[in-house]
Coordinates of C-alpha atoms and ligand atoms in Angstrom, one line a residue:
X962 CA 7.7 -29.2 -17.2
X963 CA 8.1 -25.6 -18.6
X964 CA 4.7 -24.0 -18.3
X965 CA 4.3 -20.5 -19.1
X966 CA 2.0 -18.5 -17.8
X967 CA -0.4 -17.8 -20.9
X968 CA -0.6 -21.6 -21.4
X969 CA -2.3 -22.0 -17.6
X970 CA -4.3 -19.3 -18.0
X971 CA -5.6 -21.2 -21.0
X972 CA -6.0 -24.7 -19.0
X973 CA -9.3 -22.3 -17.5
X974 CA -10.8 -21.1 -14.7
X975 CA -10.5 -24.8 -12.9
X976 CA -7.1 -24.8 -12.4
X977 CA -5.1 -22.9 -10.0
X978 CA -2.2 -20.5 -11.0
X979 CA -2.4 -19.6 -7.6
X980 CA -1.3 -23.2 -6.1
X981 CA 1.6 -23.2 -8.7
X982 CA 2.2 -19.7 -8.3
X983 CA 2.0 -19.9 -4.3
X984 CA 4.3 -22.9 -3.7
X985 CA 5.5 -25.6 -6.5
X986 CA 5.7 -24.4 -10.1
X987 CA 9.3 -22.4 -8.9
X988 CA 10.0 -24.0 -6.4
X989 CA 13.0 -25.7 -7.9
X990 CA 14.7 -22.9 -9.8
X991 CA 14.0 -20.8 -6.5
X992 CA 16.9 -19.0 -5.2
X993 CA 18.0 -16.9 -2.1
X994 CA 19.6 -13.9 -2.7
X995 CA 20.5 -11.0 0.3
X996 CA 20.1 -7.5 0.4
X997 CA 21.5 -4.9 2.5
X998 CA 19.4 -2.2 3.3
X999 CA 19.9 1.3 5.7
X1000 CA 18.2 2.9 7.5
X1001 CA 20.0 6.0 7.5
X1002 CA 19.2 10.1 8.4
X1003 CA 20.0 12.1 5.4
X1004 CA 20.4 15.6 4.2
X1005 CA 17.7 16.1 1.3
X1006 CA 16.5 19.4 -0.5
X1007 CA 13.7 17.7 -2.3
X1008 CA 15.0 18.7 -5.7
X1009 CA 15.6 21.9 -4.7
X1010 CA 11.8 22.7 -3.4
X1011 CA 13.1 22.9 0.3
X1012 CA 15.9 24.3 2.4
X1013 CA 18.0 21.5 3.4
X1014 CA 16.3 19.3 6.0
X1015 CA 17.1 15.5 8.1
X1016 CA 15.4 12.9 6.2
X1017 CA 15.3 9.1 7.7
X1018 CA 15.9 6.9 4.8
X1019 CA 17.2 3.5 2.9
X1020 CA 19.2 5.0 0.2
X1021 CA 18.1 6.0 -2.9
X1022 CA 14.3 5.0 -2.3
X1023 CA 12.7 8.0 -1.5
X1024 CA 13.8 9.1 -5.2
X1025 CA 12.3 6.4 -6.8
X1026 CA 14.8 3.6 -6.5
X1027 CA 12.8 0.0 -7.1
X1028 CA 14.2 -3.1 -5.1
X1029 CA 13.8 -6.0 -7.8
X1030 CA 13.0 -9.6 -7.2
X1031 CA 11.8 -12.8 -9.1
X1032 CA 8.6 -15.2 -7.9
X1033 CA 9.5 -17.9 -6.3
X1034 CA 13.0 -16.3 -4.7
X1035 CA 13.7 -15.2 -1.1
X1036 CA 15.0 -12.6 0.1
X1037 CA 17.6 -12.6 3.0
X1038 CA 17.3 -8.6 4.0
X1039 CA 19.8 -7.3 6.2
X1040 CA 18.4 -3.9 8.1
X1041 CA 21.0 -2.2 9.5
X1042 CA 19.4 0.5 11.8
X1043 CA 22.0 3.8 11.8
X1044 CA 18.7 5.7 13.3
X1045 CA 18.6 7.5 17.0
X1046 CA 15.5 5.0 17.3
X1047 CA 14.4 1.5 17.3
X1048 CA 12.8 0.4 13.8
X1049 CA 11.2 -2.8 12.4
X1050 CA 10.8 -3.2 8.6
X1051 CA 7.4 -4.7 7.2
X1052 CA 6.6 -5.4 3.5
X1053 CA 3.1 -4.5 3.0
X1054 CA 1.3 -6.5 0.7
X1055 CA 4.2 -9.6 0.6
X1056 CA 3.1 -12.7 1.9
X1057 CA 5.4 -13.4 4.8
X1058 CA 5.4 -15.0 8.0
X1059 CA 4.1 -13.1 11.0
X1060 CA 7.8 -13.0 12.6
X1061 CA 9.0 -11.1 9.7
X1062 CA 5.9 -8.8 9.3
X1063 CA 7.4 -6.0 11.4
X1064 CA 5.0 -5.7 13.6
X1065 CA 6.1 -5.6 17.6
X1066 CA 3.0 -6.5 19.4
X1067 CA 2.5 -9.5 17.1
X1068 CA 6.4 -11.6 17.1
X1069 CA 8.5 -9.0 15.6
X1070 CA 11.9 -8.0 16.5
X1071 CA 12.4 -4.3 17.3
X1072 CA 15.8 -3.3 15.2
X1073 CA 17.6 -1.2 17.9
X1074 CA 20.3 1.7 17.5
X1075 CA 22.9 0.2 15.7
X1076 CA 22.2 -3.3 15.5
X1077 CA 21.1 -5.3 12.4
X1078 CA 18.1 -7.3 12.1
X1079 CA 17.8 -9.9 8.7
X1080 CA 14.4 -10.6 7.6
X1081 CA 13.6 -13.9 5.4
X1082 CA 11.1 -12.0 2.5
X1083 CA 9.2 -15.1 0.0
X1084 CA 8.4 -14.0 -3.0
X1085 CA 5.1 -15.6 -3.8
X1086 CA 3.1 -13.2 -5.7
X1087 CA 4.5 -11.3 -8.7
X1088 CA 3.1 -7.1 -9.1
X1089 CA 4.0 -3.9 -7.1
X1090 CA 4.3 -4.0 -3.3
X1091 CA 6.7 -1.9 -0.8
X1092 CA 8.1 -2.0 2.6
X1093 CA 8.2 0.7 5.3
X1094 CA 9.2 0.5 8.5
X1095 CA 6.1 -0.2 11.3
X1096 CA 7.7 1.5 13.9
X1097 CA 6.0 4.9 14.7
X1098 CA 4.7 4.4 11.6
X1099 CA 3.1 7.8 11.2
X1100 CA 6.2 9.4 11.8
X1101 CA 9.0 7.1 10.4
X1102 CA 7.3 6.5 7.1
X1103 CA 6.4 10.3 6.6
X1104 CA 10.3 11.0 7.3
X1105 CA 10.9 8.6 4.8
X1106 CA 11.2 5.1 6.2
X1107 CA 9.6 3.4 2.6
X1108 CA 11.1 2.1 -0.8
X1109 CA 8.9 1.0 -3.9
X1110 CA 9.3 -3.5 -4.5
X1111 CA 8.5 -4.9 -7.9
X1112 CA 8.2 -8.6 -7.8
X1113 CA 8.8 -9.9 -11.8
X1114 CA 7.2 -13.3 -13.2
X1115 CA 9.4 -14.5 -15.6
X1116 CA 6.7 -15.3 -17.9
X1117 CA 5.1 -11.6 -17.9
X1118 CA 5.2 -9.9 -21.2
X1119 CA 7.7 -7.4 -21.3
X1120 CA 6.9 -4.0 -21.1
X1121 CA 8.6 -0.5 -20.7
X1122 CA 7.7 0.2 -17.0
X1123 CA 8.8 3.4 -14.5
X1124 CA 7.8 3.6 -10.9
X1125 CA 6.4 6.5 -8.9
X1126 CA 6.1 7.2 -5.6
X1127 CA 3.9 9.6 -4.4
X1128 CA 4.2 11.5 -1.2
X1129 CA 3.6 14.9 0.6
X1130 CA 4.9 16.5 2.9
X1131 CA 4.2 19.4 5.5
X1132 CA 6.2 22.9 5.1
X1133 CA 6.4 25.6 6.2
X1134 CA 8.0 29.9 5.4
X1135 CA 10.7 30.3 8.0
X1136 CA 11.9 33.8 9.3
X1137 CA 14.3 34.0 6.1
X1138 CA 11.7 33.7 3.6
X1139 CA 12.6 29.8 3.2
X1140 CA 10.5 26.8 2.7
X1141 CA 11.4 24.2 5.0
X1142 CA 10.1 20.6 6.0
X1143 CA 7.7 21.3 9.3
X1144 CA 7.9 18.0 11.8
X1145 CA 6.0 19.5 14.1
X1146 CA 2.8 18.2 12.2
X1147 CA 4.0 15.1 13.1
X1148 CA 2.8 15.6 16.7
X1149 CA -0.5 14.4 17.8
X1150 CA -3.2 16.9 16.4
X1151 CA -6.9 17.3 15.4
X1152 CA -5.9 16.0 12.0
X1153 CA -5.8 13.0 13.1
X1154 CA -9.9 13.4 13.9
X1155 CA -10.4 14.7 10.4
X1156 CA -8.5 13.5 7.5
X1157 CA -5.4 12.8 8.7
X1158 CA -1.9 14.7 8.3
X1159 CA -1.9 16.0 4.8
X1160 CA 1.3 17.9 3.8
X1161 CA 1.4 21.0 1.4
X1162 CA 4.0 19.9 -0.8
X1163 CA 3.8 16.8 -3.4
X1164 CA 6.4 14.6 -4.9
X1165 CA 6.7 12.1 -7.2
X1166 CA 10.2 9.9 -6.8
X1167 CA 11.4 12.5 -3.8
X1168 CA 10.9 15.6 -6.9
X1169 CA 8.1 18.2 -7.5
X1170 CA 8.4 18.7 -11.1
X1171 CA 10.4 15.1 -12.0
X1172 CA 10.8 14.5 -15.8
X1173 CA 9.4 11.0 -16.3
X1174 CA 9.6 8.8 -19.6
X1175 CA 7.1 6.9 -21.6
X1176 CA 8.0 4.3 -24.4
X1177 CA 7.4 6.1 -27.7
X1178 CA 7.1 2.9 -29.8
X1179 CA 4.5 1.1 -27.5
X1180 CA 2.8 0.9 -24.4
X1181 CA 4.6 2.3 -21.1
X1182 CA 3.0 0.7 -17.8
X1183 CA 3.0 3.0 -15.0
X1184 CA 3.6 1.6 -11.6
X1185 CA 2.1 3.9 -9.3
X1186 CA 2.4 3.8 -4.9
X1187 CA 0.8 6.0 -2.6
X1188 CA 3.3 6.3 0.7
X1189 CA 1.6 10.0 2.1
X1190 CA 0.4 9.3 5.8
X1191 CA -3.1 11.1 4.9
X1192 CA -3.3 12.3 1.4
X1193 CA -5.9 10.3 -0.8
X1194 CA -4.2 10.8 -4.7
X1195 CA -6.9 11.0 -7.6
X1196 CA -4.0 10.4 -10.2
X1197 CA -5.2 10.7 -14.1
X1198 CA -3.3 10.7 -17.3
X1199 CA -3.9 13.1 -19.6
X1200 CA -3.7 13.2 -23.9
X1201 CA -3.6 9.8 -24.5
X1202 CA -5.2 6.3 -23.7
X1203 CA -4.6 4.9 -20.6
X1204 CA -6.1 1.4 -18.9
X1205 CA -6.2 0.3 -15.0
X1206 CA -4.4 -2.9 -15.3
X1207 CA -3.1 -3.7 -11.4
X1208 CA -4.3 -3.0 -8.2
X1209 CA -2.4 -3.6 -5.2
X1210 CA 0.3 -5.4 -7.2
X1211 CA -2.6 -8.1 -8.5
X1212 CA -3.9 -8.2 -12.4
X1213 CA -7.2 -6.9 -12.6
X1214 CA -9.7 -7.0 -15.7
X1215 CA -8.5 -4.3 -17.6
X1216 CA -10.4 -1.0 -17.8
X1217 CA -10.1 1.9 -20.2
X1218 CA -10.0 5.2 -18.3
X1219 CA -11.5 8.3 -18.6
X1220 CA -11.9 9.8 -15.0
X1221 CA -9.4 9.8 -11.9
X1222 CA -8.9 7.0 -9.7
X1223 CA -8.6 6.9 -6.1
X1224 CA -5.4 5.9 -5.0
X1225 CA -6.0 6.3 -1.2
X1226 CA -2.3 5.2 1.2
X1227 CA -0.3 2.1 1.3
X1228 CA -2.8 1.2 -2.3
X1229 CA -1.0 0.5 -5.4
X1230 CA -2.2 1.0 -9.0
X1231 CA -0.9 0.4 -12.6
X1232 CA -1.6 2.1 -15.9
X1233 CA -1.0 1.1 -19.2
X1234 CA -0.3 4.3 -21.2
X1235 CA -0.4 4.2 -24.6
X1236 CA 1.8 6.8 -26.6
X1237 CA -0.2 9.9 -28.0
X1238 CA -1.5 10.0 -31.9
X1239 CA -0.2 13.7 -31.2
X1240 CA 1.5 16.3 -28.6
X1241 CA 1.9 16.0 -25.1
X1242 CA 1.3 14.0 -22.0
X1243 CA 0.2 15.1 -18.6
X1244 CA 0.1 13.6 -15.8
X1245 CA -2.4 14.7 -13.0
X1246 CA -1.4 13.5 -9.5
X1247 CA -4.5 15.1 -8.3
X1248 CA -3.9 16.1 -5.5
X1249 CA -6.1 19.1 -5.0
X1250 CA -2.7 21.4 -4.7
X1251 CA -1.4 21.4 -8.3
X1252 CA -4.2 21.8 -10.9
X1253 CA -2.7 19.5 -13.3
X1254 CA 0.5 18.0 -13.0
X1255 CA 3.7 16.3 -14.3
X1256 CA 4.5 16.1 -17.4
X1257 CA 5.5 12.8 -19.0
X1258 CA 7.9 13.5 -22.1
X1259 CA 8.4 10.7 -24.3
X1260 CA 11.8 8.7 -25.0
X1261 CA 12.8 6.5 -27.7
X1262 CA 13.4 3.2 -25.5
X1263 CA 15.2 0.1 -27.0
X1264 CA 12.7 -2.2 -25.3
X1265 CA 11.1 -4.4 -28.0
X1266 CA 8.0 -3.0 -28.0
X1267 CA 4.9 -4.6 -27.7
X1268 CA 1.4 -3.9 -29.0
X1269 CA -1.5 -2.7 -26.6
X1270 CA -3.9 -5.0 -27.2
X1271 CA -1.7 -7.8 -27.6
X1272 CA -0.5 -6.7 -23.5
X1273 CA -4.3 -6.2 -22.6
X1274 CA -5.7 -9.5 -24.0
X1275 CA -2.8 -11.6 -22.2
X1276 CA -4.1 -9.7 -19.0
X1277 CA -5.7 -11.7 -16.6
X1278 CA -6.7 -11.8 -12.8
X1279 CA -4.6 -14.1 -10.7
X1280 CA -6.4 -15.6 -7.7
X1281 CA -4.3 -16.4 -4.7
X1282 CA -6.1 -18.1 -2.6
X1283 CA -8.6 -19.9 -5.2
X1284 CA -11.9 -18.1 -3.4
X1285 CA -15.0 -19.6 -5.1
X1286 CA -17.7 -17.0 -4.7
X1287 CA -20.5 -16.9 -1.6
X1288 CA -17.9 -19.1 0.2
X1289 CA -18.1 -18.1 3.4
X1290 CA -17.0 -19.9 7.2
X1291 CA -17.7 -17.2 9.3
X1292 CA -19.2 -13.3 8.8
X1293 CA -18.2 -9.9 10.5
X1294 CA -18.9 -6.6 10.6
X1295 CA -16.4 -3.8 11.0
X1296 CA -17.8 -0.4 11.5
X1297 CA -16.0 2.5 11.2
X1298 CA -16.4 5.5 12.6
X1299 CA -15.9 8.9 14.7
X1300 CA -16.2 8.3 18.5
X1301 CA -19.8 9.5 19.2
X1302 CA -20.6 12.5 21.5
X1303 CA -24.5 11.6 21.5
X1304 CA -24.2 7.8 22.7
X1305 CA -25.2 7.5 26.0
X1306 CA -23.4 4.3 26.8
X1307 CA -19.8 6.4 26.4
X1308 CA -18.0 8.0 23.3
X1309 CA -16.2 4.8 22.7
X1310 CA -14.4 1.9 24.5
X1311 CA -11.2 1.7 25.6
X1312 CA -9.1 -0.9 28.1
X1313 CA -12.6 -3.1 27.6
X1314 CA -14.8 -0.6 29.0
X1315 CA -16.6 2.7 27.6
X1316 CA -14.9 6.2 28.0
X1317 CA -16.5 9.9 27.9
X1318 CA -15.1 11.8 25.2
X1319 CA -13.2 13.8 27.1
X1320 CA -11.2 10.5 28.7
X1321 CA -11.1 9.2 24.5
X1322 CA -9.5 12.8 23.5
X1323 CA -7.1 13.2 26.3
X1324 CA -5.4 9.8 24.8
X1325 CA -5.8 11.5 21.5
X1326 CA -8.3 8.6 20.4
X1327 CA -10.8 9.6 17.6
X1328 CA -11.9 6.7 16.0
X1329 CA -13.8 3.7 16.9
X1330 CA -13.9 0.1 15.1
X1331 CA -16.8 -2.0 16.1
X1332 CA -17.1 0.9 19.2
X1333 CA -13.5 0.3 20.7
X1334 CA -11.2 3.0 20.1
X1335 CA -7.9 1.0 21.2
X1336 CA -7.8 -2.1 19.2
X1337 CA -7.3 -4.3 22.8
X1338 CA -10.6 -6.5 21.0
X1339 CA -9.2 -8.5 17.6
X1340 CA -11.7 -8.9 15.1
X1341 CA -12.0 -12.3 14.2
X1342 CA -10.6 -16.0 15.0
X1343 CA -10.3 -18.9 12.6
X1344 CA -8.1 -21.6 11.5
X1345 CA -6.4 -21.7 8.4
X1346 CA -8.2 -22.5 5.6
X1347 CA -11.2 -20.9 6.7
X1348 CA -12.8 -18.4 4.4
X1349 CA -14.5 -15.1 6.1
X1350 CA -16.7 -12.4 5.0
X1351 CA -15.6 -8.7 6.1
X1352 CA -18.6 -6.4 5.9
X1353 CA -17.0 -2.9 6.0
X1354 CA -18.9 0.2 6.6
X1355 CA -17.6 3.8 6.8
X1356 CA -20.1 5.5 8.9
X1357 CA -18.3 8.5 8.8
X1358 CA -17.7 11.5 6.6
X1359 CA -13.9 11.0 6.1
X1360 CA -12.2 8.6 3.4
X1361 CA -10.6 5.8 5.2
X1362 CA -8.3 2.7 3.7
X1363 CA -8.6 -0.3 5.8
X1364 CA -4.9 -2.4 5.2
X1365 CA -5.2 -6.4 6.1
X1366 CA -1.8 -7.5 7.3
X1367 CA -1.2 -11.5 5.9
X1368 CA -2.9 -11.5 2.6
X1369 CA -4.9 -10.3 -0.2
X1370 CA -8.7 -10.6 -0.2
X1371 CA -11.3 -10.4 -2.8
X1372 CA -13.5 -7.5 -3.2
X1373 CA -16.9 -8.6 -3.6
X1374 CA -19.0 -5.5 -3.1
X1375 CA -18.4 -1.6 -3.3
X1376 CA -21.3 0.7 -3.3
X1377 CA -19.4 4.1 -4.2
X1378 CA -16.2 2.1 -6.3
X1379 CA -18.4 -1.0 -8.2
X1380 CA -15.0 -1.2 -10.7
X1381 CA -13.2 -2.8 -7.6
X1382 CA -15.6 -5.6 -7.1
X1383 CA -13.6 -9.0 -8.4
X1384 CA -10.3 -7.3 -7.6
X1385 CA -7.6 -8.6 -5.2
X1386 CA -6.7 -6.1 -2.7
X1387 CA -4.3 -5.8 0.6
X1388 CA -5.7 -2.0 1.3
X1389 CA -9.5 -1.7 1.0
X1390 CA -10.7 2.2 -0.2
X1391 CA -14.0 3.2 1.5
X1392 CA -15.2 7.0 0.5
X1393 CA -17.4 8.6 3.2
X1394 CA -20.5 6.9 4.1
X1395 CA -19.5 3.9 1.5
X1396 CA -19.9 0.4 2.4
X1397 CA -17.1 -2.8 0.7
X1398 CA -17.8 -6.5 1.8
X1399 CA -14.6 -8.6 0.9
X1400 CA -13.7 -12.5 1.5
X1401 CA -10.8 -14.1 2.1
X1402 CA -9.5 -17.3 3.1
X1403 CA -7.2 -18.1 6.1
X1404 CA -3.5 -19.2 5.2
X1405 CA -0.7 -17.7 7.5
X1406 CA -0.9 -18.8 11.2
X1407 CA -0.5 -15.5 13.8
X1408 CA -2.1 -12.4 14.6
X1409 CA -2.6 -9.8 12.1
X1410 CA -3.4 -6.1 12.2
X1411 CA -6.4 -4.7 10.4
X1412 CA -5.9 -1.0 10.3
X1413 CA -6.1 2.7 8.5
X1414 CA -3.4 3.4 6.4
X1415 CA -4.2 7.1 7.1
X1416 CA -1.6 6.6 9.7
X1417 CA -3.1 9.6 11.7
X1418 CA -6.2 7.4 11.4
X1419 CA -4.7 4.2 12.7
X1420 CA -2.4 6.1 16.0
X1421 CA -6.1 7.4 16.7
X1422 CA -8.5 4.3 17.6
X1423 CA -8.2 2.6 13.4
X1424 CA -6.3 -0.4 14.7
X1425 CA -7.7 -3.9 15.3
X1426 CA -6.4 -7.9 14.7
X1427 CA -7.5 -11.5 13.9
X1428 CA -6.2 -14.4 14.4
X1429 CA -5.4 -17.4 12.0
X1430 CA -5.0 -20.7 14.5
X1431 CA -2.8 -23.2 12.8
Ligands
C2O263 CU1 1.6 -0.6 5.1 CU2 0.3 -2.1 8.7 O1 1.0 -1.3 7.0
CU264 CU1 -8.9 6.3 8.2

């Protein structure tokens, strides 16, 4: 049986890609292949933009590099930790068993000084993911602790692609007039009450000015991944049509665009870029530092080239868990917010019982879920299989992006963001004062995090669990 993936996309909305997808349809030309990767210090200038400073890194990522795999093939990564510290590598938005999430307090292995650590990585969904390390995540994945991962489906239409990697980072004027990487804003702060560490210097692929190609002879599809610890991206391309094709490494509808998106941390977008009738294009990281940004010159690529339409029409949302809408087990709420001066009960909860403010601040805690500021209360229970309604509501006037470790789940509502609703997500956007309700069904057994990915956000009271029984 050969299927493509056009021709089950044409057997209708009754049958499952995702089943075949998830489990069978590779299953027998599914290979193991290993990887090696470091995690190394390094001496970086940024491009030039920075004296020379210490970066913690796997080789080659923080410039862009892509690690490349097929559906249906598993990885056998080899972490070898060359850091002072302990580590733990976790591939955010994958599909993998809880022991090889990265995650400490939930079966994970902390990769020690020195030692090696192989994780076993499936490759079940195909689209634009990455893996950082979850270890001090604030601090090891703004020194650089991340890499981009494209997942290809075999059957995809080919297309020119290039990857970027946005980031900031915090620097600062030394004595001798220099500009050097600051760590101190790394320690714990009142950022992490407002919106989070945001650094004053941008990069795309590890550069602040990097020269980036686009297919002159068809469509160029833009990968795009947010890895600042704080810094929500509005990212827009400028001078030519452009469509929202992927979020989170799932298809979406396509949509034409003609305003910014939100591209909040950990979230993933692509764009389909059509090249310009005429002159230039810009691209517009939107970042609120740079008015508009790079510049994307175009290249002659030997691809074979591929109309637009022909790219968009093939488009179509892939369903990993074959949610059937109002399906619901079992309902929560998770509200979001600031620990609250003005409640008499306490400003928050923490070690199961409430806390005055100035107890929550002197542990640095600014941030409640559901009122408890210290995640020792998991969210939800259910067996696998079970589907569950997340009603999300950002009572506060911050952005926030709530990451589910274990899987992707539907968007189903979005009062601020109505173009998400119907789209497959790992790391929920919710503007101030915005409400989301999003579904998902139970597959992997274990306990999985629910937290900020404004990792000032998440060290600060953002962090909560649930629980898939087997
Ligand atoms: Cu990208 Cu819990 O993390
Ligand atoms: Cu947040």
């Amino acid at each position: 049986m050969n299927l493509t993936r056009r021709k089950l996309l044409q057997l209708g909305a009754g049958t499952s890609v995702a089943a075949l997808f998830g489990s069978s349809l590779f299953a027998s030309q599914s290979h193991d292949s290993a990887v090696r990767l470091t995690a190394q210090p390094s001496q970086t200038r940024l491009g030039g933009a920075v004296s020379a400073f210490e970066q913690w890194s796997y080789p080659g990522f923080v410039e862009g590099r892509v690690l490349e795999g097929t559906v249906g093939d598993t990885w056998q990564v080899e972490l070898e930790n060359t850091l002072p510290v302990p580590t733990t590598l976790h591939w955010h938005g994958l599909r993998v068993p809880q022991t090889m999430d990265g995650v400490v307090p939930f079966g994970a292995e902390l990769v020690m000084p020195g030692q090696r650590y192989t994780y076993d990585v499936p490759l079940k969904d195909p689209g634009l993911y990455w893996f950082h390390s979850h270890h001090n995540s604030l601090n090891q994945i703004a020194r650089g602790l991340y890499g981009a991962i494209v997942v290809r489906d075999p059957d995809a239409a080919p297309v020119f692609e290039q990857a970027l990697v946005l980031d900031d980072w915090t620097t600062r004027t030394n004595a001798f007039g220099r500009r050097e990487v600051d760590w101190s804003a790394l320690e714990p702060s009142l950022a992490w009450g407002h919106a989070g560490v945001l650094g004053n210097l941008t990069t795309i692929n590890g550069r602040t000015n990097p020269r980036i190609e686009l297919n002159r002879r068809g469509p160029t599809r833009l990968r795009l991944l947010n890895v600042a610890t704080g810094r929500v991206f509005r990212p827009q391309v400028l001078g030519t049509r452009s469509w929202l094709i992927a979020l989170d490494g799932f298809d979406c509808i396509p949509l034409e665009l003609s305003e910014p998106i939100f591209l909040a941390p950990g979230q993933r977008a692509d764009i389909l870029v059509e090249p310009p009738q005429s002159g230039d294009v810009q691209f517009d990281v939107g970042d609120g530092l740079f008015g508009t940004g790079t510049l994307l010159p175009l290249t002659s690529v030997r691809d074979r080239a591929m109309a637009t339409e022909e790219f968009l029409s093939w488009h179509a949302p892939h369903n990993p868990s074959e949610l059937r809408p109002g399906e619901t087990d079992q309902r929560h709420d998770l509200i979001m917010g600031a620990i609250n001066y003005d409640d008499p009960r306490g400003a928050g909860m923490m070690g199961g019982a409430w806390r005055s403010w100035d107890e929550l601040l002197d542990q640095h805690k600014y941030w409640v879920f559901n009122d408890v500021a210290d995640g020792s209360q998991g969210l939800f229970t259910g067996r696998i299989g079970e589907t569950v309604e997340l009603q999300i509501a950002n009572n506060s006037s911050t952005h926030h992006v709530i990451h589910l470790h274990g899987q992707h789940v539907k968007v189903t509502y979005n009062d601020k963001t109505p173009m998400e609703v119907g789209a497959y997500r790992d790391s929920i956007s919710l503007e101030a004062f915005s409400k989301a309700t999003i579904q998902m069904r139970l597959a992997e057994p274990g306990r999985w995090p629910i937290h900020c990915h404004i990792l000032g956000h998440q060290v600060s009271g953002m962090w909560t669990w649930y629980e898939t029984l087997a």
